[in-house]
PDB file of C-alpha atoms in Angstrom:
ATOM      1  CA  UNK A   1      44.940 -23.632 290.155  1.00 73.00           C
ATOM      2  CA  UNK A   2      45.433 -23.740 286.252  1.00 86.00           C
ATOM      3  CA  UNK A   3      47.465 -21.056 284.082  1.00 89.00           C
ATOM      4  CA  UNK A   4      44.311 -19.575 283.437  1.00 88.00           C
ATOM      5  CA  UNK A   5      43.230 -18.637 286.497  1.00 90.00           C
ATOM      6  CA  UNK A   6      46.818 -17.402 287.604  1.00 92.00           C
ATOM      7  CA  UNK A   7      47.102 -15.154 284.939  1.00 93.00           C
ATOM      8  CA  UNK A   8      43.636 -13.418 285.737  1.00 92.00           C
ATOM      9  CA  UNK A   9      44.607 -12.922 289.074  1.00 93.00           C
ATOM     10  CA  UNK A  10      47.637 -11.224 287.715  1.00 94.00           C
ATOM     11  CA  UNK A  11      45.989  -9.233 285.259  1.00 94.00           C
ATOM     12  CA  UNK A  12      43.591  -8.346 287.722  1.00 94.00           C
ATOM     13  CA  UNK A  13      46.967  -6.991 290.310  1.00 95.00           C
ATOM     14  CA  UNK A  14      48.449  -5.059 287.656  1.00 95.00           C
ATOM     15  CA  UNK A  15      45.326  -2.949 286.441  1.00 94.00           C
ATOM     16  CA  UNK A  16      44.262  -2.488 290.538  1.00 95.00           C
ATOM     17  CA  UNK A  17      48.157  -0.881 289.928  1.00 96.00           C
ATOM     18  CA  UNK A  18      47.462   0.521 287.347  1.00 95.00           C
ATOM     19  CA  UNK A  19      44.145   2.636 288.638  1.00 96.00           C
ATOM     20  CA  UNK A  20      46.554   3.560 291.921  1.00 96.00           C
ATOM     21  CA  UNK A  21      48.819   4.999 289.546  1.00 96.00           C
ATOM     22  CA  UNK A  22      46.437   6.675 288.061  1.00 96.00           C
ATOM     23  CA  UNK A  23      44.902   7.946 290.600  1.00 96.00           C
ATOM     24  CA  UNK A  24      48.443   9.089 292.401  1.00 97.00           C
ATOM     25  CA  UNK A  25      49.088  11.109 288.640  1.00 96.00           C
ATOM     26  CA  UNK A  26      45.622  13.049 289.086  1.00 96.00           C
ATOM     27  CA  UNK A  27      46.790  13.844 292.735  1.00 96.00           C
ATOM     28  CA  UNK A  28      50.059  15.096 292.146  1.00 96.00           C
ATOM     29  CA  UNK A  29      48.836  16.766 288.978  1.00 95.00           C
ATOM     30  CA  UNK A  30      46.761  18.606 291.467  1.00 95.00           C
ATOM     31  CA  UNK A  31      49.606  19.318 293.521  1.00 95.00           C
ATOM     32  CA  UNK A  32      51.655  20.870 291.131  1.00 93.00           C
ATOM     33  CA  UNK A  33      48.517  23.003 290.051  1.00 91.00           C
ATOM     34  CA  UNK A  34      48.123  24.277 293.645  1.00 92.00           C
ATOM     35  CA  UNK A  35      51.835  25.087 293.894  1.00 92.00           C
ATOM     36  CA  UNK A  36      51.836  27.236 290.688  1.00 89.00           C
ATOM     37  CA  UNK A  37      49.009  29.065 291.849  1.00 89.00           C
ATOM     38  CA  UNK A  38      50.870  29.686 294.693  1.00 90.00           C
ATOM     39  CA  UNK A  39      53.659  30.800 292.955  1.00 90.00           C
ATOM     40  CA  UNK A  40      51.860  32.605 291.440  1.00 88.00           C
ATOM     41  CA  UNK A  41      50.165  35.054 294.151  1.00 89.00           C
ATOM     42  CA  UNK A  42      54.181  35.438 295.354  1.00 89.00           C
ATOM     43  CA  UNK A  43      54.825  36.373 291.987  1.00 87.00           C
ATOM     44  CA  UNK A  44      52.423  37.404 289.758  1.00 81.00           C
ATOM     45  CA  UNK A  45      54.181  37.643 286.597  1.00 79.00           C
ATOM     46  CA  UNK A  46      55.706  34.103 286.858  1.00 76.00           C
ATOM     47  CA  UNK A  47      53.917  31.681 284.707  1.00 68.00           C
ATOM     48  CA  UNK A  48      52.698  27.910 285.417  1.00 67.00           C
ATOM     49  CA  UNK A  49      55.892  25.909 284.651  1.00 66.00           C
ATOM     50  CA  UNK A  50      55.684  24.205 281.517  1.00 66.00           C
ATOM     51  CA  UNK A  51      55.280  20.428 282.457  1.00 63.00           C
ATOM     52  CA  UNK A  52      56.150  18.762 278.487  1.00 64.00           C
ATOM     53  CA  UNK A  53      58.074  15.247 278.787  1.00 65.00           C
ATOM     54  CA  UNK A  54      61.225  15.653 276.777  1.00 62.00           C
ATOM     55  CA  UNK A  55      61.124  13.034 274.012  1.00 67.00           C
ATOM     56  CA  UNK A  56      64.624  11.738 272.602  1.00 68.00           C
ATOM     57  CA  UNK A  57      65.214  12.929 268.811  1.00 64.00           C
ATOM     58  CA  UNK A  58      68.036  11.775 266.469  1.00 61.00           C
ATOM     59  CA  UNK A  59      70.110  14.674 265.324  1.00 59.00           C
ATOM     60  CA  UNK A  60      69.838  12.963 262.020  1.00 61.00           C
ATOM     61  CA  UNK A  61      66.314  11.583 260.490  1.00 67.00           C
ATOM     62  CA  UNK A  62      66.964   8.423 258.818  1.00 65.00           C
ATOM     63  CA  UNK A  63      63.533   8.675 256.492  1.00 69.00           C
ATOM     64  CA  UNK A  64      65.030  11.927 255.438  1.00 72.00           C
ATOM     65  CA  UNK A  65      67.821   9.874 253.783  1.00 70.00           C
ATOM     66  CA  UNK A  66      66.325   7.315 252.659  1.00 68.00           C
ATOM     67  CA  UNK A  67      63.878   9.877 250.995  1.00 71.00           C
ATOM     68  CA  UNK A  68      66.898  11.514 249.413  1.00 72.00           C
ATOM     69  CA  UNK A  69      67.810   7.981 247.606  1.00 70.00           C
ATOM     70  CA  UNK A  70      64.840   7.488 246.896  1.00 71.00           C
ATOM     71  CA  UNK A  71      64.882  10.540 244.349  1.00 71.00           C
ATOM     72  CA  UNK A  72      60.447  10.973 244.302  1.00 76.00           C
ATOM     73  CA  UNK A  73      60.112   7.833 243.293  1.00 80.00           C
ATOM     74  CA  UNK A  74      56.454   6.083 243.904  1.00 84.00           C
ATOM     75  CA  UNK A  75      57.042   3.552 245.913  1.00 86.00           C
ATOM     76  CA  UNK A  76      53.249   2.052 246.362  1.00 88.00           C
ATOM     77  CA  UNK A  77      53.286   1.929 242.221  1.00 90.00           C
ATOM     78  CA  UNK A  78      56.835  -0.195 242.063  1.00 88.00           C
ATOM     79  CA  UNK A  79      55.624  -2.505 244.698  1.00 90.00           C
ATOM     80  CA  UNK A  80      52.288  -2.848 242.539  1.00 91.00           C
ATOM     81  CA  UNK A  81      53.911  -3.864 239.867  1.00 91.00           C
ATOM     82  CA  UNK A  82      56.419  -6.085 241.167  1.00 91.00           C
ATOM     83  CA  UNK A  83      53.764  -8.401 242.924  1.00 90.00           C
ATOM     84  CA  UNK A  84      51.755  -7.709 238.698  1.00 91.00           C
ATOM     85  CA  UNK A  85      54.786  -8.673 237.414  1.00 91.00           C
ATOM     86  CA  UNK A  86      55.813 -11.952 239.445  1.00 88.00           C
ATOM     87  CA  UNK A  87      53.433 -15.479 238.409  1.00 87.00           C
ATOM     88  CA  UNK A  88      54.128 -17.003 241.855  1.00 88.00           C
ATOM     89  CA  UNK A  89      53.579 -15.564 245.262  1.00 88.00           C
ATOM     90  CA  UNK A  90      56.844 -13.525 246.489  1.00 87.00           C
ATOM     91  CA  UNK A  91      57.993 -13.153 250.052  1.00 89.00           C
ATOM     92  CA  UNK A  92      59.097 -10.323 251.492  1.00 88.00           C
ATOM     93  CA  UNK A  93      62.475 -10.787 250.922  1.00 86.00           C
ATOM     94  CA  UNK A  94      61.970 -10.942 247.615  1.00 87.00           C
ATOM     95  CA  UNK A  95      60.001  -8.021 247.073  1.00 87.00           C
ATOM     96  CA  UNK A  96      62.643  -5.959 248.826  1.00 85.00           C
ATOM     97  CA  UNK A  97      65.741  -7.715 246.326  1.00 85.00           C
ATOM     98  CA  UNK A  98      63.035  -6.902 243.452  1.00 86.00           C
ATOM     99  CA  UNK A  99      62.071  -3.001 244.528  1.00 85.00           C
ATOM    100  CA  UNK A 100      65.453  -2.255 245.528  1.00 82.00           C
ATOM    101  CA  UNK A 101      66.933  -3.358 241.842  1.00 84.00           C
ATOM    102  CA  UNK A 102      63.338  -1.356 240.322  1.00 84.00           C
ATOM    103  CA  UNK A 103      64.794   1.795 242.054  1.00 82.00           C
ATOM    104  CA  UNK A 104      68.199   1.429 241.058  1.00 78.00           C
ATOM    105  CA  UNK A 105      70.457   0.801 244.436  1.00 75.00           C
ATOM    106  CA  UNK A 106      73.131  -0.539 242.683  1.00 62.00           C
ATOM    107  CA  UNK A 107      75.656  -2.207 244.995  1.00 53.00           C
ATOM    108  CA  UNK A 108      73.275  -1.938 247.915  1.00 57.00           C
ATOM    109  CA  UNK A 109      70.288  -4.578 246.640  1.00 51.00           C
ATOM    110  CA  UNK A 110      72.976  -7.106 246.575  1.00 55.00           C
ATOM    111  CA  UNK A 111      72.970  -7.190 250.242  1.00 56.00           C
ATOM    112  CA  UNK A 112      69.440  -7.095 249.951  1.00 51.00           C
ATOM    113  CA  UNK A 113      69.534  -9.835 248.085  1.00 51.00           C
ATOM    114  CA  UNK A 114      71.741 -11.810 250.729  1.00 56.00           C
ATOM    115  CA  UNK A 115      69.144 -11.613 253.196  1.00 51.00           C
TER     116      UNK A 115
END
């Protein structure tokens, strides 16, 4: 049996898994429904429970900072004129060494530079 053919057979395991996962979500979705309904005939004023994922946050926003350096400058316009500005074509590195001296990061596009 070629790679091919193994890997379709795969694919085809993991979305039957997939569907059965599904479909177990829907039923204990379901479940949960019928127990807070439940609840609630016991006791009326007690609400559905609230059923939101937690998502992990950082205490500290790292855009926010890098915002704050940037001090409003426009970033799409600098990069504009940097790839304007240079005759050849300019990789990425590059364009970061050459926008991060355009904004005036001092000390820090050195390091930029370095990679």
């Amino acid at each position: 049996m070629s790679v091919a053919c193994e890997l379709k057979l795969k694919r085809a395991e993991l979305t039957n898994r997939l569907e059965e996962l599904a479909k177990l979500q829907a039923e204990v979705r379901e479940q949960v429904s019928s127990i807070d309904k439940v609840i609630a005939i016991y006791e009326p004023g007690c609400g559905p429970m609230p059923t939101k994922a937690r998502r992990p946050g950082r205490t500290t926003k790292i855009s926010d900072e890098v915002k704050a350096s940037m001090g409003g400058v426009n970033q799409r316009q600098v990069v504009l004129e940097i790839l304007r500005d240079s005759a050849d074509p300019v990789s990425t590195s590059e364009c970061a060494a050459k926008f991060s001296h355009a904004i005036g990061l001092g000390g820090e596009a050195e390091i930029v530079d370095q990679v």
